[in-house]
């Protein structure tokens, strides 16, 4: 019963969470977007259409390759109405993320270690999560790899992509993880990461509009 309730809440919240679209790109932007996303993920025709309309797309998948083990993939991407230099002036302030997003209760950044620490709590989460990962401050275009050094999903590897598409900015996150079973059922886990991934990028786009 707990699984069904958790999954239903995840799906319901995913359907409710949406950003006001600020971009509506012509099909001429399709090729540069596909070229940028190629190293991360191959979006469907429908997903490309959503990106061109300013909709954040989020794809989460969780499987059990072995007994007592889980494997996770998350891909999130969206087009921002401003160029990447302007966007990253605000999004590079990782220590402020607790004021950007309600489900991040604590956000810290160690400049010397280039290490972020987040404490996340939300009704979609089965328990509070401590996430610590290493990544430089991102001020400009590029691909930035990161890893989770401690806490939940330890040893997760990911990449953040920041790319100017005309006068707009394409923001992308791709993560992969394989490790011990988390005690969260695969379907619920996938619904959770997909929902929070979409919700998170939508929030970041909103707070960096001005």
Backbone as numpy.savetxt, mean C-alpha at the origin, in Angstrom:
# Nx Ny Nz CAx CAy CAz Cx Cy Cz
-17.09 -18.67 12.98 -17.91 -17.47 12.98 -17.05 -16.22 12.98
-15.98 -16.23 13.78 -15.10 -15.06 13.84 -14.52 -14.75 12.46
-14.16 -15.80 11.72 -13.60 -15.61 10.37 -14.63 -14.96 9.45
-15.89 -15.46 9.47 -16.91 -14.90 8.58 -17.16 -13.43 8.90
-17.23 -13.08 10.19 -17.45 -11.68 10.58 -16.30 -10.81 10.13
-15.07 -11.29 10.36 -13.88 -10.53 9.98 -13.83 -10.31 8.48
-14.14 -11.35 7.72 -14.11 -11.25 6.26 -15.21 -10.30 5.77
-16.40 -10.40 6.35 -17.50 -9.53 5.94 -17.18 -8.07 6.21
-16.60 -7.78 7.37 -16.21 -6.41 7.69 -15.16 -5.89 6.73
-14.19 -6.75 6.38 -13.13 -6.35 5.46 -13.71 -5.98 4.10
-14.59 -6.83 3.59 -15.18 -6.58 2.27 -16.06 -5.34 2.31
-16.87 -5.21 3.37 -17.75 -4.06 3.49 -16.95 -2.77 3.55
-15.89 -2.77 4.36 -15.08 -1.56 4.50 -14.36 -1.26 3.19
-13.94 -2.30 2.49 -13.28 -2.09 1.21 -14.20 -1.45 0.20
-15.48 -1.80 0.24 -16.45 -1.21 -0.69 -16.77 0.22 -0.30
-16.71 0.54 1.01 -17.04 1.88 1.47 -15.88 2.85 1.30
-14.64 2.37 1.44 -13.48 3.25 1.40 -13.16 3.63 -0.03
-13.25 4.91 -0.35 -12.90 5.35 -1.67 -12.49 6.81 -1.62
-11.64 7.22 -2.55 -11.21 8.61 -2.62 -12.00 9.32 -3.70
-12.13 10.63 -3.54 -12.73 11.41 -4.60 -11.71 11.51 -5.73
-12.07 11.00 -6.90 -11.13 10.96 -8.01 -10.76 12.37 -8.44
-9.46 12.61 -8.57 -8.97 13.93 -8.94 -8.34 13.94 -10.32
-8.22 12.79 -10.96 -7.62 12.72 -12.29 -8.53 11.91 -13.21
-8.42 12.21 -14.47 -9.14 11.44 -15.50 -8.26 11.49 -16.74
-7.39 10.51 -16.88 -6.36 10.53 -17.91 -6.85 9.93 -19.21
-6.29 10.42 -20.31 -6.61 9.85 -21.63 -5.87 8.53 -21.79
-6.27 7.76 -22.81 -5.65 6.46 -23.05 -4.18 6.60 -23.48
-3.74 7.81 -23.82 -2.33 8.00 -24.18 -1.40 7.74 -23.00
-1.95 7.77 -21.78 -1.15 7.50 -20.58 -1.04 6.01 -20.29
-1.78 5.19 -21.02 -1.81 3.76 -20.71 -0.44 3.10 -20.86
0.27 3.38 -21.95 1.57 2.75 -22.17 2.60 3.13 -21.10
2.78 4.45 -20.79 3.76 4.76 -19.74 3.41 4.16 -18.39
2.11 4.04 -18.08 1.72 3.40 -16.82 2.07 1.92 -16.85
1.75 1.24 -17.95 2.08 -0.19 -18.07 3.59 -0.42 -18.00
4.36 0.45 -18.66 5.83 0.32 -18.64 6.37 0.43 -17.22
5.80 1.36 -16.44 6.25 1.55 -15.06 5.86 0.38 -14.16
4.67 -0.17 -14.37 4.17 -1.24 -13.50 4.72 -2.62 -13.85
5.29 -2.75 -15.04 5.74 -4.06 -15.54 6.62 -4.82 -14.55
7.60 -4.16 -13.87 8.44 -4.93 -12.94 7.68 -5.42 -11.70
6.52 -4.81 -11.42 5.79 -5.13 -10.19 4.63 -6.09 -10.40
3.84 -5.82 -11.45 2.55 -6.50 -11.58 2.02 -6.24 -12.99
1.23 -7.20 -13.52 0.60 -7.03 -14.83 -0.88 -6.74 -14.63
-1.27 -5.46 -14.64 -2.68 -5.13 -14.39 -3.59 -5.56 -15.53
-4.83 -5.87 -15.18 -5.83 -6.22 -16.19 -6.29 -4.95 -16.91
-7.03 -5.14 -17.99 -7.56 -3.99 -18.73 -8.46 -3.14 -17.84
-9.25 -3.80 -17.01 -10.13 -3.08 -16.10 -9.36 -2.29 -15.06
-8.27 -2.87 -14.57 -7.45 -2.16 -13.57 -6.76 -0.95 -14.17
-6.30 -1.07 -15.42 -5.71 0.09 -16.10 -6.76 1.19 -16.28
-7.97 0.81 -16.67 -9.05 1.79 -16.82 -9.31 2.51 -15.50
-9.28 1.76 -14.39 -9.48 2.38 -13.08 -8.37 3.38 -12.77
-7.11 3.00 -13.03 -5.99 3.91 -12.78 -6.14 5.20 -13.59
-6.55 5.07 -14.84 -6.72 6.25 -15.69 -7.83 7.16 -15.15
-8.77 6.59 -14.43 -9.87 7.38 -13.85 -9.54 7.91 -12.46
-8.33 7.64 -11.98 -7.94 8.12 -10.66 -8.34 7.22 -9.52
-8.71 5.97 -9.83 -9.10 5.00 -8.80 -7.86 4.23 -8.32
-7.69 4.12 -7.01 -6.60 3.32 -6.46 -6.95 1.84 -6.62
-6.03 1.07 -7.19 -6.26 -0.37 -7.30 -5.40 -1.09 -6.26
-5.95 -2.15 -5.71 -5.27 -2.91 -4.67 -5.56 -4.40 -4.87
-4.52 -5.20 -4.93 -4.66 -6.64 -5.15 -3.88 -7.38 -4.07
-4.57 -8.18 -3.29 -3.92 -8.96 -2.24 -4.17 -10.44 -2.43
-3.15 -11.25 -2.16 -3.27 -12.70 -2.32 -2.49 -13.39 -1.21
-3.11 -14.36 -0.55 -2.46 -15.12 0.52 -2.71 -16.60 0.29
-1.67 -17.40 0.33 -1.78 -18.85 0.14 -1.00 -19.57 1.25
-1.15 -20.89 1.28 -0.41 -21.73 2.23 0.44 -22.72 1.44
1.68 -22.35 1.07 2.51 -23.25 0.26 2.91 -24.53 0.98
2.99 -24.44 2.32 3.31 -25.61 3.13 2.48 -25.57 4.40
2.44 -26.69 5.12 1.75 -26.74 6.39 2.40 -25.77 7.37
1.58 -25.02 8.12 2.05 -24.05 9.11 2.85 -22.91 8.48
2.55 -22.60 7.22 3.27 -21.54 6.53 2.28 -20.74 5.68
2.56 -19.44 5.50 1.73 -18.60 4.64 2.61 -17.79 3.71
2.04 -17.44 2.56 2.74 -16.62 1.57 1.80 -15.50 1.14
2.33 -14.28 1.09 1.50 -13.11 0.84 2.07 -12.26 -0.29
1.16 -11.68 -1.11 1.54 -10.69 -2.12 0.54 -9.56 -2.05
1.05 -8.32 -2.09 0.18 -7.15 -2.13 0.71 -6.18 -3.18
-0.19 -5.72 -4.03 0.14 -4.69 -5.03 -0.89 -3.58 -4.91
-0.40 -2.34 -4.79 -1.28 -1.17 -4.68 -0.72 -0.07 -5.58
-1.60 0.62 -6.30 -1.13 1.70 -7.16 -2.23 2.73 -7.38
-1.83 3.98 -7.57 -2.78 5.05 -7.85 -2.07 6.24 -8.46
-2.83 7.05 -9.18 -2.28 8.24 -9.83 -2.67 9.47 -9.03
-1.67 10.27 -8.69 -1.87 11.51 -7.94 -1.99 12.67 -8.92
-2.82 13.66 -8.58 -3.06 14.79 -9.48 -1.87 15.77 -9.54
-0.91 15.65 -8.61 0.24 16.56 -8.60 1.48 15.79 -9.07
2.57 16.53 -9.38 3.80 15.84 -9.77 4.50 15.26 -8.54
5.43 14.35 -8.77 6.02 13.57 -7.67 6.83 14.43 -6.70
7.51 15.47 -7.20 8.31 16.32 -6.32 7.42 16.98 -5.27
6.27 17.51 -5.70 5.34 18.15 -4.77 4.71 17.14 -3.83
4.34 15.97 -4.35 3.71 14.93 -3.54 4.63 14.46 -2.43
5.89 14.20 -2.77 6.81 13.59 -1.81 7.30 14.56 -0.74
7.10 15.86 -0.93 7.44 16.81 0.13 6.69 16.48 1.41
5.46 16.01 1.25 4.64 15.65 2.42 4.74 14.17 2.75
4.72 13.32 1.72 4.71 11.88 1.98 6.05 11.36 2.49
7.12 12.14 2.35 8.42 11.71 2.88 8.54 11.96 4.38
7.56 12.63 4.97 7.58 12.91 6.42 6.92 11.74 7.16
7.63 10.61 7.19 7.06 9.37 7.73 6.62 9.52 9.19
7.33 10.35 9.95 7.01 10.52 11.36 5.64 11.17 11.57
5.08 11.75 10.51 3.75 12.38 10.61 2.61 11.47 10.20
2.92 10.22 9.84 1.87 9.36 9.29 0.75 9.07 10.29
1.03 9.14 11.58 -0.02 8.91 12.57 -1.07 10.02 12.52
-0.70 11.19 12.00 -1.68 12.26 11.83 -2.34 12.20 10.46
-1.76 11.42 9.55 -2.34 11.26 8.22 -3.43 10.20 8.19
-3.21 9.10 8.96 -4.10 7.94 8.89 -4.50 7.49 10.28
-5.81 7.33 10.50 -6.34 6.99 11.82 -5.82 5.66 12.33
-5.60 4.70 11.43 -5.23 3.36 11.90 -3.74 3.26 12.26
-2.95 4.30 11.99 -1.57 4.34 12.47 -1.55 5.15 13.75
-1.35 4.49 14.86 -1.43 5.13 16.17 -0.10 5.75 16.60
0.98 5.26 16.03 2.30 5.80 16.38 3.19 5.70 15.15
3.92 6.77 14.86 4.84 6.76 13.71 6.13 7.47 14.09
7.24 6.79 13.87 8.56 7.33 14.20 9.52 7.05 13.05
10.52 7.92 12.89 11.52 7.69 11.85 12.89 8.00 12.42
13.81 7.03 12.33 15.20 7.19 12.75 16.02 7.58 11.53
16.44 8.83 11.48 17.14 9.36 10.31 18.45 8.63 10.04
19.20 8.33 11.10 20.50 7.69 10.92 20.35 6.26 10.41
19.42 5.53 10.97 19.21 4.14 10.58 18.30 4.01 9.37
17.67 5.12 8.95 16.68 5.11 7.87 15.62 4.05 8.17
15.07 4.12 9.39 14.16 3.08 9.87 12.85 3.69 10.36
11.74 3.15 9.84 10.40 3.58 10.24 9.83 2.59 11.26
9.11 3.12 12.24 8.37 2.26 13.17 6.93 2.74 13.23
5.99 1.85 12.93 4.57 2.13 12.99 3.91 1.19 14.00
2.94 1.72 14.74 2.01 0.89 15.52 0.64 1.09 14.90
0.03 -0.01 14.43 -1.25 0.05 13.72 -2.34 -0.64 14.54
-3.48 0.04 14.66 -4.66 -0.54 15.31 -5.88 -0.15 14.51
-6.77 -1.12 14.27 -7.99 -0.85 13.51 -8.97 -2.00 13.74
-10.28 -1.73 13.55 -11.25 -2.81 13.77 -11.06 -3.94 12.77
-10.39 -3.70 11.64 -10.09 -4.78 10.70 -8.93 -5.65 11.16
-8.13 -5.13 12.10 -6.96 -5.88 12.55 -7.33 -6.81 13.69
-6.86 -8.05 13.65 -7.16 -8.98 14.75 -6.38 -8.64 16.02
-5.32 -7.85 15.89 -4.51 -7.44 17.04 -3.67 -6.23 16.62
-3.19 -5.42 17.59 -2.31 -4.30 17.24 -1.04 -4.82 16.58
-0.57 -4.11 15.58 0.61 -4.55 14.83 1.73 -3.54 14.95
2.93 -4.05 15.28 4.15 -3.26 15.30 4.93 -3.56 14.03
5.17 -2.55 13.22 5.90 -2.72 11.96 7.15 -1.85 11.99
8.28 -2.46 11.73 9.55 -1.73 11.66 10.22 -2.08 10.34
10.54 -1.07 9.54 11.20 -1.36 8.26 12.14 -0.23 7.88
13.08 -0.60 7.03 14.17 0.30 6.65 13.93 0.84 5.24
13.91 2.18 5.12 13.75 2.82 3.81 14.21 4.27 3.92
14.88 4.80 2.91 15.28 6.22 2.97 14.08 7.13 2.78
14.26 8.39 3.13 13.23 9.37 2.79 13.19 9.48 1.26
11.98 9.46 0.73 11.81 9.50 -0.72 11.39 10.91 -1.13
12.25 11.55 -1.90 11.96 12.92 -2.33 11.69 13.02 -3.83
12.06 11.98 -4.58 11.96 12.11 -6.04 11.63 10.76 -6.67
11.53 10.77 -8.00 11.21 9.55 -8.74 12.23 8.44 -8.46
11.76 7.20 -8.55 12.66 6.06 -8.42 11.94 4.85 -7.87
12.69 3.75 -7.74 12.22 2.52 -7.13 13.00 2.33 -5.84
12.29 2.16 -4.73 12.93 2.14 -3.41 12.59 0.84 -2.69
13.54 -0.09 -2.61 13.28 -1.35 -1.90 13.27 -1.15 -0.38
12.51 -1.98 0.31 12.48 -1.94 1.77 12.24 -3.34 2.31
12.57 -3.53 3.58 12.33 -4.81 4.26 11.77 -4.54 5.64
10.97 -5.47 6.16 10.50 -5.41 7.54 11.53 -6.12 8.40
12.15 -5.40 9.30 13.22 -5.98 10.11 12.70 -6.67 11.37
11.59 -6.18 11.90 11.07 -6.70 13.17 9.55 -6.76 13.12
8.98 -7.45 14.10 7.54 -7.42 14.30 6.77 -8.29 13.32
5.49 -7.95 13.16 4.60 -8.71 12.30 5.13 -8.72 10.87
5.10 -9.89 10.22 5.59 -10.09 8.85 7.09 -9.78 8.72
7.84 -10.16 9.74 9.29 -10.00 9.70 9.86 -10.63 8.43
10.82 -9.96 7.82 11.51 -10.37 6.59 10.69 -10.13 5.33
9.56 -9.44 5.45 8.83 -9.03 4.25 9.72 -8.14 3.40
9.65 -8.32 2.09 10.40 -7.48 1.16 9.42 -6.73 0.26
9.75 -5.49 -0.05 8.86 -4.71 -0.89 9.60 -3.62 -1.65
8.87 -2.98 -2.53 9.40 -1.87 -3.31 8.33 -0.79 -3.44
8.74 0.45 -3.25 7.87 1.59 -3.51 8.32 2.24 -4.81
7.38 2.48 -5.71 7.67 3.13 -6.98 7.06 4.52 -7.03
7.86 5.49 -7.46 7.41 6.88 -7.61 7.80 7.33 -9.01
6.81 7.65 -9.85 7.10 7.94 -11.25 6.19 9.04 -11.79
6.80 10.09 -12.37 6.01 11.12 -13.03 5.43 10.58 -14.33
4.13 10.75 -14.49 3.43 10.39 -15.73 2.82 11.69 -16.25
3.52 12.35 -17.16 3.10 13.69 -17.55 3.23 14.60 -16.35
2.18 15.35 -16.03 2.21 16.24 -14.87 1.68 15.56 -13.61
1.39 14.25 -13.71 0.85 13.49 -12.60 1.94 12.59 -11.99
1.61 11.97 -10.86 2.56 11.07 -10.18 1.92 9.71 -9.96
2.54 8.67 -10.47 2.08 7.29 -10.26 2.80 6.73 -9.04
2.03 6.35 -8.03 2.56 5.79 -6.78 2.24 4.31 -6.74
3.24 3.50 -6.40 3.08 2.05 -6.43 3.75 1.40 -5.23
3.12 0.38 -4.70 3.69 -0.43 -3.62 3.53 -1.89 -3.99
4.61 -2.66 -3.91 4.54 -4.12 -4.13 5.29 -4.80 -3.00
4.66 -5.74 -2.33 5.31 -6.48 -1.25 5.12 -7.98 -1.44
6.09 -8.74 -0.95 6.03 -10.21 -0.94 6.56 -10.69 0.40
5.93 -11.74 0.91 6.36 -12.30 2.20 6.01 -13.78 2.23
6.88 -14.55 2.87 6.62 -15.97 3.14 7.20 -16.28 4.51
6.37 -16.86 5.38 6.84 -17.11 6.73 5.88 -17.99 7.51
6.09 -18.04 8.83 5.24 -18.88 9.67 3.79 -18.43 9.64
2.89 -19.39 9.82 1.46 -19.12 9.82 1.12 -18.02 10.84
0.25 -17.09 10.44 -0.07 -15.94 11.29 -1.29 -16.16 12.18
-1.99 -17.27 12.00 -3.26 -17.55 12.68 -4.42 -16.73 12.13
-4.19 -16.00 11.03 -5.27 -15.32 10.32 -5.57 -16.16 9.08
-6.81 -16.62 8.89 -7.14 -17.43 7.70 -6.77 -16.70 6.41
-6.39 -17.48 5.39 -5.89 -16.89 4.14 -6.85 -15.88 3.53
-8.14 -16.22 3.42 -9.10 -15.32 2.79 -9.25 -14.03 3.57
-9.30 -14.14 4.90 -9.43 -12.95 5.73 -8.17 -12.10 5.65
-7.00 -12.75 5.64 -5.72 -12.06 5.55 -5.63 -11.30 4.22
-6.03 -11.96 3.13 -5.98 -11.32 1.82 -6.94 -10.12 1.76
-8.16 -10.30 2.31 -9.14 -9.21 2.32 -8.62 -8.03 3.14
-7.96 -8.34 4.25 -7.42 -7.29 5.11 -6.33 -6.48 4.42
-5.31 -7.16 3.85 -4.20 -6.41 3.25 -4.67 -5.62 2.04
-5.60 -6.20 1.27 -6.11 -5.51 0.09 -6.88 -4.25 0.49
-7.70 -4.38 1.53 -8.50 -3.24 2.00 -7.62 -2.15 2.60
-6.71 -2.55 3.48 -5.85 -1.56 4.14 -4.88 -0.93 3.14
-4.43 -1.71 2.15 -3.56 -1.15 1.12 -4.27 -0.06 0.33
-5.49 -0.33 -0.07 -6.28 0.66 -0.82 -6.59 1.87 0.04
-7.05 1.61 1.25 -7.40 2.68 2.17 -6.18 3.56 2.48
-5.04 2.92 2.68 -3.83 3.67 3.01 -3.39 4.60 1.89
-3.35 4.10 0.65 -2.91 4.96 -0.45 -3.93 6.05 -0.73
-5.21 5.75 -0.60 -6.23 6.78 -0.78 -6.05 7.91 0.23
-5.77 7.55 1.48 -5.52 8.56 2.51 -4.31 9.40 2.16
-3.22 8.75 1.75 -1.99 9.49 1.43 -2.20 10.44 0.26
-2.96 10.01 -0.74 -3.26 10.89 -1.86 -4.08 12.10 -1.40
-5.03 11.84 -0.51 -5.87 12.94 -0.02 -5.05 13.96 0.76
-4.20 13.50 1.68 -3.50 14.45 2.55 -2.40 15.21 1.82
-2.00 14.74 0.64 -0.92 15.42 -0.09 -1.41 16.16 -1.32
-2.70 16.46 -1.36 -3.26 17.17 -2.51 -2.84 18.64 -2.55
-2.55 19.22 -1.36 -2.27 20.65 -1.31 -0.92 20.92 -0.65
